[in-house]
Amino acid sequence: MLLVKSTTLRKLDAFVIKRIAAAICFTGTCFIATAQDNSPYSRYGLGDEISSSSATSRGMGGVSAAYNSYSSVNYANPASYSFFQSITEKGTRKQLLGRAILDIGIEGTGRTLIDKSAQSRFTSSNLIFNRVSVGVPLRRNWGMAFGLRPLNRIVYKIQNSGPLRDENTGEFIDSATTVFEGSGGAYLASLGTGVKFAMGKNHYLSLGVNGGYLFGSKDYSRKRSLFNDSTLYSQGVWDTKTSLGGIYADAGIQYQGKLKDNLYLGIGAYGNWQQKINTSTALTSSAINNANGIADTVSFSDYQSGSIIYPTNVTAGFILQKMQTPNEAGWLFGADFTTTNWQNYRENNLPDTAVASNWKLKVGAEFSPVGKKNYLSHVYYRLGFFTGPDYIKLRGQQLPLYGVTAGIGLPLGNYNQQARDQFTIINLGLEYIKRGNSNSPLQENMYRISLGFSLTDLWFGKRRNGDR
């Protein structure tokens, strides 16, 4: 589908394409210039979840269970790796050429926190690495992908000022200011493969698996200062530093079949089973002398071994797709349903009462018009939404969560005659996400921009006479 447009793009005005690319890069630079973030809800569990979906899928509400493409790596479902483009020798299964993919992603976030009890707002923004992946077709109907991506992120800073009371008796101690800070997150370095089997003419079943190493950190800090007219107290600091690491695996399945001319149905499912990730934690308590700012360590505990139970996650969905032709527009419509068993999350065998099992419904669509001489007719247009309760549960209720999305795919013209098979597309996903409501301790409104660069080329082929 994507490759039909790439040939025509060589004839388009390079000036228009360069201007669009420059505008996108400028948007990312603006996010970097004001980079800071504060998400108080990230203090629970492993932190804020970061979607494994590409910028393409994010523009369609995150639909990814049945999605596959020649031009991007769908990390969410490893079964999609088997659909990487492979050109074989006529009459044999020997691969002559394969389309290799380099997929790079970043995301920028603008966040607004609303505290209705205090009648206050706090805004922040940040730009973070989203993914880097490489997809390679090994043979016809067999592909591989590897790379690095974040799974969760912790970043918050909360200040609480007021009377300090004894936890047991409730008696007033003194006035105090306490600052809670957290940082860290989880990352996954993975290698996966997918294999496709013919189930009949134009009907295929694909199986895939990812394996890798999940690693990261959870660093929490609490700083307390007491205020008294007659006594100068030292500031108390309590730090908890946890490193985590362990083997991680997930798997997926996809079916794709032709219903009629240029109309295809895809069905897919993927997920991970409950897994144990090892941890190592150190606790430090210290006092800061307010006169000279020098820390005096009161106590330090050696690193203690522990574990985190990472919960089961399952996603299933479908895609109905009409392929684009030179004379007809193409479109895609799909939906996913996700469940995560957060109630089984454990840290050192202890449950986190602030998390609960949740579900999410994602719906999305893509439209690709008939290619003409103007550039906009070669752009991919995407829309979507998602909804469901968040995995955070406070005051006995889970936070409501919903979002609306839009996106575009911007193919870049190839003017390099020495690499005629190269094809590059910039995918831009825009999301508005609302977390919580008027009954929540904090309401979080978030704008997120996902930027993906997919660079592909035909590799692994031997030069033939006449090739340059």
Coordinates of C-alpha atoms in Angstrom, one line a residue:
M1 CA 0.0 0.0 0.0
L2 CA 2.7 2.5 1.0
L3 CA 5.0 1.6 -1.9
V4 CA 2.5 2.6 -4.6
K5 CA 2.8 6.2 -3.5
S6 CA 6.6 6.3 -3.2
T7 CA 7.1 6.0 -7.0
T8 CA 4.9 9.0 -7.7
L9 CA 6.5 11.1 -5.0
R10 CA 9.7 11.3 -7.0
K11 CA 7.8 13.7 -9.3
L12 CA 6.5 16.0 -6.5
D13 CA 8.0 19.3 -5.4
A14 CA 10.9 18.6 -3.0
F15 CA 10.4 22.1 -1.5
V16 CA 7.0 21.3 -0.1
I17 CA 8.3 18.1 1.5
K18 CA 11.3 19.8 3.1
R19 CA 9.1 22.5 4.5
I20 CA 6.8 20.0 6.2
A21 CA 9.7 18.1 7.7
A22 CA 11.3 21.3 9.0
A23 CA 8.0 22.3 10.7
I24 CA 7.9 18.9 12.5
C25 CA 11.5 19.2 13.7
F26 CA 10.8 22.8 14.9
T27 CA 7.8 21.5 17.0
G28 CA 10.1 18.9 18.6
T29 CA 12.7 21.6 19.4
C30 CA 10.1 23.7 21.2
F31 CA 9.3 20.8 23.5
I32 CA 13.0 20.3 24.3
A33 CA 13.4 24.0 25.2
T34 CA 10.7 23.7 27.9
A35 CA 11.4 20.1 29.0
Q36 CA 10.1 19.3 32.5
D37 CA 7.4 17.1 33.7
N38 CA 5.3 16.3 36.8
S39 CA 2.9 13.4 36.9
P40 CA 1.9 12.6 40.5
Y41 CA 0.0 9.5 39.5
S42 CA 3.3 8.0 38.3
R43 CA 4.3 7.3 41.9
Y44 CA 2.1 4.2 41.9
G45 CA 2.9 0.7 40.4
L46 CA 5.7 1.0 37.9
G47 CA 4.8 4.5 36.8
D48 CA 2.9 5.9 33.9
E49 CA 2.4 3.3 31.1
I50 CA 4.0 4.1 27.8
S51 CA 2.3 2.5 24.8
S52 CA 4.4 0.1 22.6
S53 CA 2.4 1.3 19.6
S54 CA 4.1 3.2 16.8
A55 CA 3.2 6.8 15.9
T56 CA 1.1 5.2 13.1
S57 CA -1.0 3.2 15.5
R58 CA -1.3 6.1 18.0
G59 CA -2.9 8.2 15.4
M60 CA -5.6 5.5 15.1
G61 CA -6.3 5.3 18.8
G62 CA -3.6 2.7 19.5
V63 CA -5.1 0.0 17.3
S64 CA -2.3 -2.6 16.8
A65 CA -3.5 -6.2 17.4
A66 CA -4.2 -7.0 13.7
Y67 CA -2.0 -4.3 12.2
N68 CA 1.0 -5.0 10.0
S69 CA 3.0 -2.9 7.5
Y70 CA 5.9 -3.0 5.1
S71 CA 7.1 0.3 6.3
S72 CA 7.0 0.2 10.2
V73 CA 7.7 -2.2 13.0
N74 CA 4.6 -3.1 15.1
Y75 CA 6.3 -4.0 18.4
A76 CA 3.0 -4.6 20.1
N77 CA 2.3 -7.8 18.1
P78 CA 5.4 -9.8 17.0
A79 CA 3.3 -11.9 14.7
S80 CA 3.3 -8.8 12.4
Y81 CA 7.1 -9.3 11.7
S82 CA 6.2 -12.1 9.2
F83 CA 4.6 -9.5 6.9
F84 CA 7.8 -7.7 6.2
Q85 CA 8.3 -7.4 2.4
S86 CA 10.3 -10.3 0.8
I87 CA 10.9 -10.7 -2.9
T88 CA 11.7 -14.3 -3.9
E89 CA 13.1 -15.9 -6.9
K90 CA 10.4 -17.0 -9.3
G91 CA 9.4 -20.7 -8.8
T92 CA 11.5 -21.0 -5.6
R93 CA 11.4 -19.8 -2.0
K94 CA 14.9 -18.3 -2.2
Q95 CA 14.9 -14.6 -1.1
L96 CA 16.3 -12.2 -3.7
L97 CA 15.5 -9.0 -1.8
G98 CA 14.0 -8.0 1.5
R99 CA 12.8 -4.6 2.7
A100 CA 14.7 -3.7 5.9
I101 CA 13.1 -1.1 8.3
L102 CA 14.7 1.4 10.7
D103 CA 11.9 2.8 12.9
I104 CA 12.7 5.6 15.3
G105 CA 10.2 7.4 17.6
I106 CA 10.1 10.3 20.0
E107 CA 7.1 11.8 21.9
G108 CA 6.5 15.2 23.4
T109 CA 4.0 15.7 26.2
G110 CA 2.2 18.8 27.5
R111 CA 0.4 18.2 30.8
T112 CA -2.0 20.2 32.9
L113 CA -2.8 19.2 36.5
I114 CA -5.9 20.6 38.1
D115 CA -6.3 20.6 41.8
K116 CA -9.9 21.8 42.4
S117 CA -9.6 21.7 46.2
A118 CA -6.8 24.2 46.1
Q119 CA -8.1 26.0 43.0
S120 CA -4.7 25.7 41.3
R121 CA -3.2 24.5 38.1
F122 CA 0.3 23.3 37.1
T123 CA 1.5 22.9 33.6
S124 CA 4.6 21.0 32.3
S125 CA 6.1 19.6 29.1
N126 CA 8.6 17.0 28.2
L127 CA 10.2 15.3 25.2
I128 CA 11.3 11.6 25.6
F129 CA 12.7 8.8 23.5
N130 CA 9.9 6.5 22.4
R131 CA 11.5 3.6 20.5
V132 CA 14.3 2.5 18.1
S133 CA 13.8 -0.7 16.2
V134 CA 15.0 -2.6 13.2
G135 CA 12.9 -5.0 11.2
V136 CA 14.4 -7.5 8.8
P137 CA 12.7 -10.1 6.6
L138 CA 14.8 -13.3 6.9
R139 CA 12.9 -15.3 4.3
R140 CA 9.5 -15.3 2.6
N141 CA 6.9 -15.3 5.4
W142 CA 9.5 -15.0 8.1
G143 CA 10.7 -11.8 9.8
M144 CA 12.7 -10.6 12.7
A145 CA 12.8 -7.3 14.7
F146 CA 15.0 -6.0 17.6
G147 CA 15.3 -2.7 19.5
L148 CA 14.8 -0.8 22.6
R149 CA 11.7 1.0 24.0
P150 CA 10.4 2.4 27.3
L151 CA 7.5 0.6 29.1
N152 CA 6.9 2.9 32.2
R153 CA 8.0 6.2 33.4
I154 CA 8.1 7.8 36.9
V155 CA 8.5 11.6 37.3
Y156 CA 6.7 13.6 40.0
K157 CA 7.3 16.3 42.6
I158 CA 4.6 17.0 45.3
Q159 CA 4.9 19.5 48.1
N160 CA 2.6 19.4 51.2
S161 CA 2.7 22.2 53.8
G162 CA 0.7 22.3 57.1
P163 CA 0.5 20.9 60.6
L164 CA 2.3 17.7 61.3
R165 CA 0.5 15.3 63.6
D166 CA 1.5 12.1 65.4
E167 CA 0.3 9.1 63.3
N168 CA -0.8 7.2 66.4
T169 CA -2.3 9.9 68.7
G170 CA -3.2 12.6 66.2
E171 CA -1.6 15.2 68.4
F172 CA -0.1 18.3 66.8
I173 CA 3.8 18.2 66.6
D174 CA 4.8 21.3 64.6
S175 CA 4.3 23.0 61.2
A176 CA 6.1 21.2 58.4
T177 CA 6.7 21.2 54.7
T178 CA 7.2 17.8 53.0
V179 CA 8.4 17.3 49.4
F180 CA 7.9 14.0 47.7
E181 CA 9.9 13.3 44.6
G182 CA 10.2 10.3 42.3
S183 CA 12.1 9.4 39.1
G184 CA 12.9 6.3 37.0
G185 CA 11.0 3.9 34.8
A186 CA 11.3 0.6 33.0
Y187 CA 12.8 -0.2 29.6
L188 CA 12.8 -3.3 27.4
A189 CA 15.5 -4.4 25.1
S190 CA 14.0 -7.2 22.9
L191 CA 14.5 -9.5 20.0
G192 CA 11.5 -11.1 18.3
T193 CA 10.5 -13.2 15.3
G194 CA 7.3 -14.0 13.4
V195 CA 6.4 -16.8 11.0
K196 CA 3.5 -16.8 8.6
F197 CA 1.7 -20.0 7.3
A198 CA -0.6 -20.2 4.3
M199 CA -4.1 -21.4 5.2
G200 CA -5.4 -21.3 1.7
K201 CA -5.3 -18.9 -1.2
N202 CA -4.9 -15.3 0.2
H203 CA -5.4 -16.5 3.7
Y204 CA -2.6 -16.5 6.3
L205 CA -2.0 -17.3 9.9
S206 CA 1.1 -15.8 11.7
L207 CA 2.7 -16.5 15.0
G208 CA 5.3 -14.4 16.8
V209 CA 7.2 -14.0 20.0
N210 CA 9.4 -11.4 21.6
G211 CA 12.0 -12.0 24.3
G212 CA 14.3 -9.6 26.0
Y213 CA 15.6 -8.0 29.2
L214 CA 13.4 -5.6 31.2
F215 CA 15.4 -3.2 33.3
G216 CA 15.1 0.2 35.1
S217 CA 14.9 1.9 38.4
K218 CA 12.4 3.4 41.0
D219 CA 13.9 6.2 43.0
Y220 CA 11.8 7.8 45.7
S221 CA 12.7 10.7 48.0
R222 CA 10.9 12.4 50.9
K223 CA 12.2 15.6 52.4
R224 CA 10.7 17.2 55.5
S225 CA 11.4 20.5 57.1
L226 CA 9.9 21.6 60.5
F227 CA 9.3 25.3 61.2
N228 CA 9.4 26.7 64.7
D229 CA 10.0 30.2 66.1
S230 CA 12.4 29.1 68.8
T231 CA 14.1 26.0 67.4
L232 CA 16.0 25.5 64.1
Y233 CA 15.6 21.9 63.0
S234 CA 17.7 20.0 60.4
Q235 CA 15.9 18.8 57.3
G236 CA 15.1 15.1 57.2
V237 CA 15.7 13.2 54.0
W238 CA 14.6 9.6 53.3
D239 CA 15.7 8.0 50.0
T240 CA 14.6 4.6 48.6
K241 CA 16.5 3.5 45.5
T242 CA 15.4 0.4 43.6
S243 CA 17.0 -1.2 40.5
L244 CA 15.1 -3.9 38.6
G245 CA 16.0 -6.3 35.9
G246 CA 14.9 -9.7 34.5
I247 CA 13.9 -11.7 31.5
Y248 CA 10.7 -10.7 29.8
A249 CA 8.6 -12.3 27.0
D250 CA 5.4 -11.8 25.1
A251 CA 3.7 -13.4 22.1
G252 CA 1.1 -12.7 19.4
I253 CA -1.0 -14.2 16.6
Q254 CA -2.5 -12.7 13.5
Y255 CA -4.8 -13.9 10.8
Q256 CA -5.3 -12.1 7.4
G257 CA -7.7 -13.1 4.7
K258 CA -9.0 -11.7 1.5
L259 CA -12.8 -11.1 1.5
K260 CA -13.0 -9.8 -2.1
D261 CA -11.1 -7.6 -4.5
N262 CA -8.8 -5.4 -2.5
L263 CA -10.8 -5.9 0.7
Y264 CA -9.0 -7.7 3.6
L265 CA -9.9 -8.8 7.1
G266 CA -7.3 -9.0 9.8
I267 CA -7.7 -10.5 13.3
G268 CA -5.0 -10.4 15.9
A269 CA -4.2 -11.0 19.6
Y270 CA -1.1 -10.4 21.7
G271 CA 0.0 -10.2 25.3
N272 CA 2.4 -11.2 28.0
W273 CA 1.9 -13.6 30.9
Q274 CA 2.6 -12.9 34.5
Q275 CA 6.4 -12.6 35.0
K276 CA 8.8 -12.1 37.9
I277 CA 11.4 -9.3 37.7
N278 CA 14.2 -9.2 40.2
T279 CA 14.9 -6.0 42.3
S280 CA 17.5 -4.6 44.6
T281 CA 16.6 -1.9 47.1
A282 CA 18.6 0.4 49.4
L283 CA 17.2 2.8 52.0
T284 CA 19.0 5.9 53.3
S285 CA 18.0 8.3 56.1
S286 CA 19.9 11.5 56.6
A287 CA 19.7 15.0 58.1
I288 CA 20.7 18.2 56.3
N289 CA 22.3 20.9 58.4
N290 CA 20.4 24.1 57.5
A291 CA 23.4 26.2 58.5
N292 CA 25.9 24.7 56.0
G293 CA 23.7 22.4 53.8
I294 CA 26.0 19.4 54.7
A295 CA 24.3 16.0 54.9
D296 CA 24.9 13.8 57.8
T297 CA 23.9 10.2 57.1
V298 CA 22.0 8.7 60.0
S299 CA 21.4 5.2 58.6
F300 CA 22.0 3.2 55.5
S301 CA 20.8 -0.3 54.6
D302 CA 22.7 -2.5 52.2
Y303 CA 20.9 -3.4 49.0
Q304 CA 18.2 -6.0 49.7
S305 CA 17.1 -8.4 47.1
G306 CA 13.4 -8.6 46.2
S307 CA 11.1 -9.0 43.2
I308 CA 8.2 -7.4 41.3
I309 CA 5.4 -9.4 39.8
Y310 CA 4.6 -8.0 36.4
P311 CA 0.9 -8.6 35.6
T312 CA -0.7 -10.4 32.6
N313 CA -1.8 -8.3 29.7
V314 CA -4.0 -9.4 26.8
T315 CA -5.1 -7.5 23.7
A316 CA -7.4 -8.7 20.8
G317 CA -8.8 -6.8 17.9
F318 CA -9.6 -6.7 14.2
I319 CA -8.9 -4.6 11.1
L320 CA -11.0 -4.3 7.9
Q321 CA -8.9 -2.8 5.1
K322 CA -9.5 -1.8 1.5
M323 CA -6.2 -1.6 -0.3
Q324 CA -5.4 1.6 -2.2
T325 CA -4.9 1.3 -6.0
P326 CA -3.8 3.9 -8.6
N327 CA -7.5 4.7 -9.3
E328 CA -9.2 4.0 -6.0
A329 CA -8.7 5.4 -2.5
G330 CA -7.8 3.1 0.4
W331 CA -9.1 2.9 3.9
L332 CA -8.7 1.0 7.1
F333 CA -11.0 0.6 10.2
G334 CA -10.1 -1.4 13.3
A335 CA -10.7 -1.9 17.0
D336 CA -8.8 -3.4 20.0
F337 CA -9.8 -4.5 23.4
T338 CA -7.1 -4.7 26.2
T339 CA -7.2 -6.1 29.7
T340 CA -4.4 -6.0 32.3
N341 CA -4.5 -7.9 35.6
W342 CA -3.0 -5.2 37.8
Q343 CA -4.6 -6.7 40.9
N344 CA -1.9 -9.4 40.8
Y345 CA 0.9 -6.8 40.8
R346 CA 3.3 -7.3 43.7
E347 CA 6.4 -5.6 45.0
N348 CA 8.3 -7.8 47.4
N349 CA 5.2 -10.0 47.8
L350 CA 3.1 -6.9 48.9
P351 CA 0.2 -5.6 46.8
D352 CA -0.1 -2.0 45.8
T353 CA -3.6 -0.8 47.0
A354 CA -3.5 2.1 44.6
V355 CA -3.6 -0.1 41.4
A356 CA -6.4 -2.3 40.1
S357 CA -7.1 -4.4 37.0
N358 CA -8.4 -2.4 34.1
W359 CA -9.5 -2.5 30.5
K360 CA -9.3 -0.3 27.4
L361 CA -11.3 0.0 24.2
K362 CA -9.4 1.5 21.2
V363 CA -11.0 2.4 17.8
G364 CA -9.3 3.9 14.8
A365 CA -9.3 4.5 11.1
E366 CA -7.0 5.5 8.2
F367 CA -7.8 7.0 4.8
S368 CA -5.4 7.2 1.8
P369 CA -6.8 9.2 -1.1
V370 CA -6.2 8.6 -4.8
G371 CA -2.7 9.8 -5.6
K372 CA -2.6 12.9 -7.8
K373 CA 0.0 15.5 -8.6
N374 CA -0.5 17.5 -5.4
Y375 CA 1.4 16.4 -2.2
L376 CA -1.7 16.2 0.1
S377 CA -3.2 13.4 -2.0
H378 CA -0.2 11.3 -1.0
V379 CA -0.6 11.8 2.7
Y380 CA -2.2 9.2 5.0
Y381 CA -5.0 10.6 7.3
R382 CA -5.8 8.9 10.7
L383 CA -8.4 9.3 13.5
G384 CA -9.2 7.3 16.6
F385 CA -10.2 7.3 20.2
F386 CA -9.8 5.1 23.3
T387 CA -11.6 4.8 26.7
G388 CA -11.6 2.8 29.8
P389 CA -10.8 3.0 33.5
D390 CA -7.2 3.8 34.4
Y391 CA -5.2 1.2 36.5
I392 CA -4.9 3.8 39.3
K393 CA -7.4 3.4 42.1
L394 CA -7.7 6.2 44.7
R395 CA -10.4 6.6 47.4
G396 CA -11.9 3.3 46.4
Q397 CA -12.5 4.3 42.8
Q398 CA -10.6 3.9 39.5
L399 CA -9.8 7.0 37.6
P400 CA -11.7 7.4 34.3
L401 CA -9.5 7.7 31.2
Y402 CA -10.3 8.6 27.7
G403 CA -8.5 10.1 24.7
V404 CA -9.1 11.2 21.1
T405 CA -6.3 10.9 18.5
A406 CA -5.4 12.1 15.0
G407 CA -2.4 11.5 12.8
I408 CA -0.9 11.8 9.4
G409 CA 1.7 9.9 7.4
L410 CA 4.0 12.1 5.3
P411 CA 5.9 10.1 2.6
L412 CA 9.2 11.7 1.5
G413 CA 10.2 11.8 -2.1
N414 CA 13.3 9.8 -3.1
Y415 CA 15.6 11.7 -5.5
N416 CA 18.6 9.4 -5.0
Q417 CA 18.9 7.4 -8.3
Q418 CA 21.7 5.3 -6.6
A419 CA 19.2 4.0 -4.1
R420 CA 15.9 3.9 -6.0
D421 CA 14.2 1.5 -3.6
Q422 CA 14.6 3.6 -0.5
F423 CA 11.3 4.8 1.0
T424 CA 10.9 7.1 4.0
I425 CA 7.8 8.2 5.8
I426 CA 7.3 10.6 8.8
N427 CA 4.4 9.6 10.9
L428 CA 2.8 12.1 13.3
G429 CA 0.3 11.2 16.0
L430 CA -1.6 13.7 18.1
E431 CA -3.4 12.7 21.2
Y432 CA -5.6 14.5 23.8
I433 CA -5.9 12.4 27.0
K434 CA -8.1 13.2 30.0
R435 CA -7.3 11.3 33.3
G436 CA -9.7 11.6 36.3
N437 CA -12.7 13.9 36.8
S438 CA -14.1 16.4 39.2
N439 CA -14.2 13.7 41.9
S440 CA -10.5 12.8 41.6
P441 CA -7.8 14.3 43.9
L442 CA -6.1 15.6 40.7
Q443 CA -7.4 15.9 37.2
E444 CA -4.9 15.4 34.5
N445 CA -5.3 16.8 30.9
M446 CA -2.5 15.8 28.5
Y447 CA -1.6 16.6 24.9
R448 CA 0.9 14.2 23.4
I449 CA 2.7 14.4 20.0
S450 CA 4.3 11.2 18.7
L451 CA 6.8 11.5 16.0
G452 CA 8.0 8.4 14.1
F453 CA 10.6 8.2 11.3
S454 CA 10.4 5.0 9.2
L455 CA 13.3 4.5 6.8
T456 CA 13.2 1.4 4.6
D457 CA 15.3 0.0 1.7
L458 CA 15.6 -3.3 -0.2
W459 CA 18.6 -5.2 1.1
F460 CA 20.2 -8.6 0.9
G461 CA 20.0 -8.8 -2.9
K462 CA 22.9 -9.6 -5.2
R463 CA 23.7 -7.0 -7.9
R464 CA 22.7 -8.1 -11.4
N465 CA 24.2 -7.0 -14.7
G466 CA 23.1 -3.5 -15.5
D467 CA 22.5 -2.5 -11.8
R468 CA 24.3 0.6 -10.5

